[in-house]
Amino acid sequence: MPYENVNLEVQGHVGFIKINRPKALNALNSATLDDLLGAVDELSCNDAVRVVVVTGEGNKAFVAGADIQEMQPMSPVEGMSFSQKGHIAMSALEALDKPVIAAVNGYALGGGFELALACDIIYASEKARLGFPEVTLGILPGFGGTQRTARLVGPAKAKELIFTGKVITAAEAFEMGLLNKVVADDQLMTAVEELASKILSAGPVGIRLAKTCISRGLSMDIATGLDFEAEAFGLCFGTEDQKEGMTAFLEKRTPTYHGR
Ligand code: CAA
């Protein structure tokens, strides 16, 4: 289904969600969050799609934040609802049962940085600039930034970024452990597609369960997480993927996976 502010494309087994409001540097307003959630739902139901890539249209921004124009007159209740709407969209993306790669092709500020942090893996181009300028606007990160940043890099680094509102380069973000990789501007999508291809060559069920174990395990104590992992591991042995992967290894051939 076509969306006003999001372009959804499927190429082979890869679904691309491209935030498309270039005039506002792809800022996330309510309508765009609705579109994002719709696109995530659509990809969730499309079994042919095994990897999702999130990026921004245009050559300047991934997403320059939540829409300041829309937020400026909000009441406290409207502000809370807007934050919750952002949480619903980001959490749906995070909970997708397939790997999600953020291709950060420019500014990823505030809600844009939060969108990237809801993805599993973040690749950024050299020109990307990231940060949480919310405090400079008299607010705080409201689409998950206070939670996901601290979990990723620890509270001290998260607090420094959020309290200062400073905008950092892709190289600095990589150094802090916020990104997986920084690539030359014109190589970003090639690098992301190579990563997607590598993921696609592996067993889809194992990847799906691995994502669930890592993501769910973060909110469990280690013993519960290990039990959860053992159950997921055991589940693999009831799949065609496991039989095919191990048989192909023993027969010294490349496996062909069907994700079942
Ligand atoms: N919301 C609404 N519109 C935005 C926007 C945003 N977050 N970011 C940029 N725009 C708009 C600008 O208003 C401008 O529109 P007009 O042409 O109609 O004036 C257009 O996009 C182009 O932007 P600039 O002219 O400012 O471009 P620039 O190259 O000079 O600067 C920038 C680029 C540094 C990214 C600058 O646009 C900027 O600072 N944007 C705001 C970044 C920000 O503060 N983001 C956090 C928002 S709060 C948030 O995200 C809350 C949350 O956690 C939920």
Tab-separated table of C-alpha atoms and ligand atoms in Angstrom:
chain	number	residue	atom	x	y	z
A	1	MET	CA	0.000	0.000	0.000
A	2	PRO	CA	1.390	3.466	-0.844
A	3	TYR	CA	2.197	5.870	2.000
A	4	GLU	CA	2.440	9.633	1.865
A	5	ASN	CA	5.636	10.063	3.873
A	6	VAL	CA	7.292	6.668	3.604
A	7	ASN	CA	8.445	4.839	0.502
A	8	LEU	CA	8.205	1.081	0.899
A	9	GLU	CA	10.101	-1.034	-1.622
A	10	VAL	CA	10.802	-4.738	-1.755
A	11	GLN	CA	13.794	-5.939	-3.761
A	12	GLY	CA	14.198	-9.698	-3.617
A	13	HIS	CA	14.245	-10.624	0.058
A	14	VAL	CA	15.036	-7.098	1.275
A	15	GLY	CA	12.396	-4.557	2.296
A	16	PHE	CA	13.377	-0.888	2.216
A	17	ILE	CA	11.608	1.661	4.396
A	18	LYS	CA	12.595	5.138	3.192
A	19	ILE	CA	11.362	8.090	5.231
A	20	ASN	CA	10.210	10.587	2.635
A	21	ARG	CA	9.699	14.180	3.757
A	22	PRO	CA	12.820	15.739	2.238
A	23	LYS	CA	11.473	19.305	2.565
A	24	ALA	CA	11.496	18.882	6.357
A	25	LEU	CA	14.673	16.772	6.312
A	26	ASN	CA	12.442	13.712	6.857
A	27	ALA	CA	11.259	14.943	10.269
A	28	LEU	CA	8.831	12.548	11.931
A	29	ASN	CA	5.366	14.036	12.345
A	30	SER	CA	2.342	11.993	13.461
A	31	ALA	CA	1.384	11.108	9.897
A	32	THR	CA	4.897	9.839	9.188
A	33	LEU	CA	4.878	7.739	12.365
A	34	ASP	CA	1.571	6.220	11.192
A	35	ASP	CA	3.136	5.472	7.809
A	36	LEU	CA	6.213	3.988	9.450
A	37	LEU	CA	4.070	1.702	11.596
A	38	GLY	CA	2.013	0.683	8.547
A	39	ALA	CA	5.167	-0.133	6.582
A	40	VAL	CA	6.616	-2.147	9.471
A	41	ASP	CA	3.339	-4.103	9.784
A	42	GLU	CA	3.325	-4.766	6.049
A	43	LEU	CA	6.895	-6.063	6.048
A	44	SER	CA	6.180	-8.111	9.146
A	45	CYS	CA	3.452	-9.986	7.236
A	46	ASN	CA	5.554	-10.443	4.090
A	47	ASP	CA	7.339	-13.786	4.512
A	48	ALA	CA	9.430	-13.182	1.388
A	49	VAL	CA	11.141	-10.271	3.156
A	50	ARG	CA	13.943	-11.512	5.391
A	51	VAL	CA	15.949	-8.329	5.990
A	52	VAL	CA	14.692	-4.758	6.381
A	53	VAL	CA	16.667	-1.584	5.644
A	54	VAL	CA	15.593	1.803	7.028
A	55	THR	CA	16.943	4.982	5.454
A	56	GLY	CA	16.029	8.558	4.545
A	57	GLU	CA	15.128	9.876	1.084
A	58	GLY	CA	17.229	12.719	-0.277
A	59	ASN	CA	20.926	13.238	0.187
A	60	LYS	CA	20.952	15.326	3.335
A	61	ALA	CA	19.114	13.591	6.129
A	62	PHE	CA	18.303	10.195	7.530
A	63	VAL	CA	15.752	11.867	9.817
A	64	ALA	CA	16.332	15.300	11.438
A	65	GLY	CA	14.157	14.474	14.451
A	66	ALA	CA	10.553	14.617	15.490
A	67	ASP	CA	8.655	17.432	13.770
A	68	ILE	CA	9.279	20.635	15.734
A	69	GLN	CA	6.521	22.501	13.866
A	70	GLU	CA	3.963	19.929	14.977
A	71	MET	CA	5.297	19.688	18.555
A	72	GLN	CA	5.573	23.434	19.285
A	73	PRO	CA	1.905	23.998	20.358
A	74	MET	CA	1.370	20.632	22.058
A	75	SER	CA	-0.180	20.324	25.513
A	76	PRO	CA	1.340	17.914	28.088
A	77	VAL	CA	-1.204	15.234	27.204
A	78	GLU	CA	-0.574	15.684	23.487
A	79	GLY	CA	3.182	15.538	24.130
A	80	MET	CA	2.825	12.278	26.034
A	81	SER	CA	0.607	10.789	23.299
A	82	PHE	CA	3.120	11.850	20.646
A	83	SER	CA	5.944	10.197	22.601
A	84	GLN	CA	3.861	7.032	22.970
A	85	LYS	CA	3.066	7.050	19.245
A	86	GLY	CA	6.812	7.216	18.586
A	87	HIS	CA	7.405	4.369	21.040
A	88	ILE	CA	4.811	2.196	19.300
A	89	ALA	CA	6.447	2.705	15.891
A	90	MET	CA	10.032	2.259	17.173
A	91	SER	CA	9.120	-0.786	19.260
A	92	ALA	CA	7.311	-2.389	16.307
A	93	LEU	CA	10.457	-1.931	14.231
A	94	GLU	CA	12.638	-3.286	17.030
A	95	ALA	CA	10.335	-6.295	17.479
A	96	LEU	CA	10.238	-7.242	13.775
A	97	ASP	CA	11.151	-10.905	13.541
A	98	LYS	CA	13.799	-10.169	10.906
A	99	PRO	CA	17.043	-8.210	11.066
A	100	VAL	CA	16.676	-4.455	10.564
A	101	ILE	CA	19.605	-2.375	9.299
A	102	ALA	CA	19.664	1.422	9.585
A	103	ALA	CA	21.458	3.111	6.684
A	104	VAL	CA	22.147	6.539	8.194
A	105	ASN	CA	22.720	8.726	5.171
A	106	GLY	CA	22.898	12.178	6.794
A	107	TYR	CA	21.450	13.939	9.837
A	108	ALA	CA	20.123	11.513	12.458
A	109	LEU	CA	19.063	13.881	15.217
A	110	GLY	CA	16.645	13.406	18.105
A	111	GLY	CA	13.846	11.150	16.880
A	112	GLY	CA	16.018	10.263	13.880
A	113	PHE	CA	18.798	8.955	16.091
A	114	GLU	CA	16.129	7.131	18.103
A	115	LEU	CA	14.815	5.536	14.911
A	116	ALA	CA	18.319	4.269	14.109
A	117	LEU	CA	18.729	2.952	17.657
A	118	ALA	CA	15.544	0.886	17.266
A	119	CYS	CA	17.251	-0.973	14.399
A	120	ASP	CA	19.468	-4.023	14.974
A	121	ILE	CA	22.550	-2.804	13.131
A	122	ILE	CA	23.547	0.751	12.188
A	123	TYR	CA	25.734	1.637	9.209
A	124	ALA	CA	26.384	5.334	8.626
A	125	SER	CA	27.972	7.375	5.884
A	126	GLU	CA	30.939	9.619	6.721
A	127	LYS	CA	28.783	12.726	6.395
A	128	ALA	CA	26.206	11.515	8.942
A	129	ARG	CA	25.778	13.697	12.009
A	130	LEU	CA	24.105	12.257	15.079
A	131	GLY	CA	22.928	13.600	18.390
A	132	PHE	CA	20.117	14.438	20.759
A	133	PRO	CA	19.443	18.200	20.450
A	134	GLU	CA	16.195	17.871	22.427
A	135	VAL	CA	17.497	19.678	25.514
A	136	THR	CA	18.330	22.689	23.328
A	137	LEU	CA	14.576	22.797	22.552
A	138	GLY	CA	13.549	22.566	26.197
A	139	ILE	CA	12.511	18.924	26.039
A	140	LEU	CA	14.191	15.509	26.267
A	141	PRO	CA	14.453	12.550	23.890
A	142	GLY	CA	10.965	11.072	23.660
A	143	PHE	CA	11.133	8.213	21.147
A	144	GLY	CA	13.230	5.879	23.319
A	145	GLY	CA	16.566	7.744	23.349
A	146	THR	CA	16.975	7.860	27.122
A	147	GLN	CA	16.414	4.103	27.327
A	148	ARG	CA	18.103	2.625	24.264
A	149	THR	CA	21.226	4.829	24.385
A	150	ALA	CA	21.968	3.994	28.012
A	151	ARG	CA	21.498	0.289	27.341
A	152	LEU	CA	23.829	0.460	24.344
A	153	VAL	CA	26.727	2.542	25.662
A	154	GLY	CA	26.052	2.818	29.402
A	155	PRO	CA	24.484	5.642	31.398
A	156	ALA	CA	27.533	7.962	31.563
A	157	LYS	CA	28.025	8.269	27.798
A	158	ALA	CA	24.261	8.461	27.254
A	159	LYS	CA	23.955	11.257	29.809
A	160	GLU	CA	26.833	13.246	28.304
A	161	LEU	CA	25.244	13.056	24.841
A	162	ILE	CA	21.735	13.860	26.052
A	163	PHE	CA	22.647	16.572	28.600
A	164	THR	CA	24.834	18.486	26.116
A	165	GLY	CA	22.690	18.015	23.029
A	166	LYS	CA	25.936	17.953	21.078
A	167	VAL	CA	25.934	16.740	17.503
A	168	ILE	CA	28.714	14.261	16.775
A	169	THR	CA	30.297	12.894	13.613
A	170	ALA	CA	29.780	9.342	12.414
A	171	ALA	CA	33.388	8.581	13.380
A	172	GLU	CA	32.774	9.829	16.948
A	173	ALA	CA	29.569	7.807	17.191
A	174	PHE	CA	31.434	4.720	16.006
A	175	GLU	CA	34.157	5.344	18.582
A	176	MET	CA	31.482	5.457	21.309
A	177	GLY	CA	29.995	2.128	20.217
A	178	LEU	CA	26.792	3.643	18.842
A	179	LEU	CA	27.351	2.466	15.261
A	180	ASN	CA	28.472	-0.765	13.636
A	181	LYS	CA	30.307	0.782	10.693
A	182	VAL	CA	31.124	4.071	8.967
A	183	VAL	CA	31.505	3.989	5.182
A	184	ALA	CA	32.221	6.498	2.426
A	185	ASP	CA	29.102	8.459	1.441
A	186	ASP	CA	28.752	6.856	-1.995
A	187	GLN	CA	29.344	3.359	-0.591
A	188	LEU	CA	26.656	3.318	2.106
A	189	MET	CA	23.924	1.442	0.255
A	190	THR	CA	26.452	-0.965	-1.302
A	191	ALA	CA	27.808	-1.783	2.151
A	192	VAL	CA	24.287	-2.219	3.543
A	193	GLU	CA	23.276	-4.452	0.633
A	194	GLU	CA	26.420	-6.559	1.131
A	195	LEU	CA	25.526	-6.962	4.792
A	196	ALA	CA	21.958	-7.894	3.853
A	197	SER	CA	23.255	-10.489	1.348
A	198	LYS	CA	25.499	-12.030	3.971
A	199	ILE	CA	22.541	-12.316	6.380
A	200	LEU	CA	20.330	-13.721	3.588
A	201	SER	CA	22.815	-16.504	2.874
A	202	ALA	CA	22.307	-17.923	6.388
A	203	GLY	CA	19.433	-19.914	7.880
A	204	PRO	CA	16.417	-17.602	8.374
A	205	VAL	CA	14.954	-19.475	11.351
A	206	GLY	CA	18.259	-19.386	13.244
A	207	ILE	CA	18.607	-15.667	12.591
A	208	ARG	CA	15.046	-14.958	13.679
A	209	LEU	CA	15.479	-16.895	16.910
A	210	ALA	CA	18.909	-15.358	17.546
A	211	LYS	CA	17.389	-11.885	17.273
A	212	THR	CA	14.649	-12.837	19.712
A	213	CYS	CA	17.162	-14.333	22.169
A	214	ILE	CA	19.405	-11.261	22.107
A	215	SER	CA	16.596	-8.708	22.264
A	216	ARG	CA	14.436	-10.475	24.858
A	217	GLY	CA	17.486	-11.659	26.797
A	218	LEU	CA	18.523	-8.069	27.513
A	219	SER	CA	15.582	-7.708	29.861
A	220	MET	CA	16.117	-11.085	31.565
A	221	ASP	CA	18.533	-12.242	34.224
A	222	ILE	CA	21.326	-14.392	32.775
A	223	ALA	CA	19.909	-17.732	33.960
A	224	THR	CA	16.495	-17.038	32.389
A	225	GLY	CA	18.202	-15.781	29.237
A	226	LEU	CA	20.267	-18.955	28.968
A	227	ASP	CA	17.140	-21.105	29.447
A	228	PHE	CA	15.442	-19.102	26.717
A	229	GLU	CA	18.465	-19.616	24.450
A	230	ALA	CA	18.481	-23.391	25.097
A	231	GLU	CA	14.804	-23.623	24.128
A	232	ALA	CA	15.391	-21.631	20.947
A	233	PHE	CA	18.447	-23.763	20.154
A	234	GLY	CA	16.401	-26.933	20.619
A	235	LEU	CA	13.618	-25.562	18.423
A	236	CYS	CA	16.068	-25.284	15.506
A	237	PHE	CA	16.391	-29.079	15.459
A	238	GLY	CA	12.773	-29.358	14.353
A	239	THR	CA	13.418	-27.199	11.283
A	240	GLU	CA	14.348	-27.990	7.696
A	241	ASP	CA	16.945	-25.206	7.946
A	242	GLN	CA	18.965	-27.116	10.549
A	243	LYS	CA	18.839	-30.402	8.606
A	244	GLU	CA	19.789	-28.607	5.380
A	245	GLY	CA	22.577	-26.539	6.971
A	246	MET	CA	24.276	-29.444	8.679
A	247	THR	CA	23.743	-31.884	5.785
A	248	ALA	CA	25.188	-29.343	3.334
A	249	PHE	CA	28.216	-28.903	5.591
A	250	LEU	CA	28.816	-32.657	5.720
A	251	GLU	CA	28.281	-32.978	1.954
A	252	LYS	CA	30.636	-30.024	1.366
A	253	ARG	CA	28.061	-27.999	-0.566
A	254	THR	CA	26.331	-24.622	-0.165
A	255	PRO	CA	23.041	-24.926	1.764
A	256	THR	CA	19.723	-23.817	0.298
A	257	TYR	CA	17.488	-22.464	3.034
A	258	HIS	CA	13.710	-22.015	2.931
A	259	GLY	CA	13.190	-20.560	6.395
A	260	ARG	CA	11.146	-23.421	7.779
B	1	CAA	N1	11.191	19.357	12.504
B	1	CAA	C1	10.568	20.110	11.575
B	1	CAA	N2	11.191	20.669	10.528
B	1	CAA	C2	12.509	20.456	10.413
B	1	CAA	C3	13.228	19.691	11.329
B	1	CAA	C4	12.512	19.111	12.415
B	1	CAA	N3	13.092	18.321	13.316
B	1	CAA	N4	14.530	19.666	10.956
B	1	CAA	C5	14.611	20.407	9.847
B	1	CAA	N5	13.396	20.890	9.508
B	1	CAA	C6	13.047	21.745	8.376
B	1	CAA	C7	13.501	23.172	8.607
B	1	CAA	O1	12.567	23.873	9.398
B	1	CAA	C8	13.576	23.667	7.197
B	1	CAA	O2	12.279	23.968	6.747
B	1	CAA	P1	11.996	25.335	5.886
B	1	CAA	O3	12.824	25.137	4.634
B	1	CAA	O4	10.534	25.276	5.648
B	1	CAA	O5	12.498	26.447	6.731
B	1	CAA	C9	14.055	22.452	6.415
B	1	CAA	O6	13.757	21.333	7.219
B	1	CAA	C10	15.535	22.465	6.142
B	1	CAA	O7	16.202	22.639	7.380
B	1	CAA	P2	17.310	23.775	7.628
B	1	CAA	O8	17.070	24.939	6.744
B	1	CAA	O9	17.368	24.029	9.101
B	1	CAA	O10	18.613	23.001	7.128
B	1	CAA	P3	20.121	23.259	7.589
B	1	CAA	O11	20.973	22.488	6.647
B	1	CAA	O12	20.400	24.688	7.779
B	1	CAA	O13	20.208	22.567	9.045
B	1	CAA	C11	19.793	20.837	10.650
B	1	CAA	C12	20.037	21.183	9.172
B	1	CAA	C13	21.081	21.121	11.460
B	1	CAA	C14	19.464	19.364	10.725
B	1	CAA	C15	18.642	21.699	11.193
B	1	CAA	O14	17.526	21.585	10.296
B	1	CAA	C16	18.177	21.326	12.555
B	1	CAA	O15	18.814	21.648	13.536
B	1	CAA	N6	17.004	20.632	12.638
B	1	CAA	C17	16.406	20.283	13.917
B	1	CAA	C18	17.139	19.138	14.561
B	1	CAA	C19	16.532	18.809	15.910
B	1	CAA	O16	16.539	19.622	16.818
B	1	CAA	N7	16.010	17.580	16.049
B	1	CAA	C20	15.394	17.119	17.273
B	1	CAA	C21	13.919	17.389	17.227
B	1	CAA	S1	13.136	17.090	18.774
B	1	CAA	C22	12.875	15.410	18.827
B	1	CAA	O17	13.321	14.666	17.984
B	1	CAA	C23	12.065	14.932	20.008
B	1	CAA	C24	12.030	13.460	20.199
B	1	CAA	O18	12.992	12.852	20.644
B	1	CAA	C25	10.807	12.741	19.996
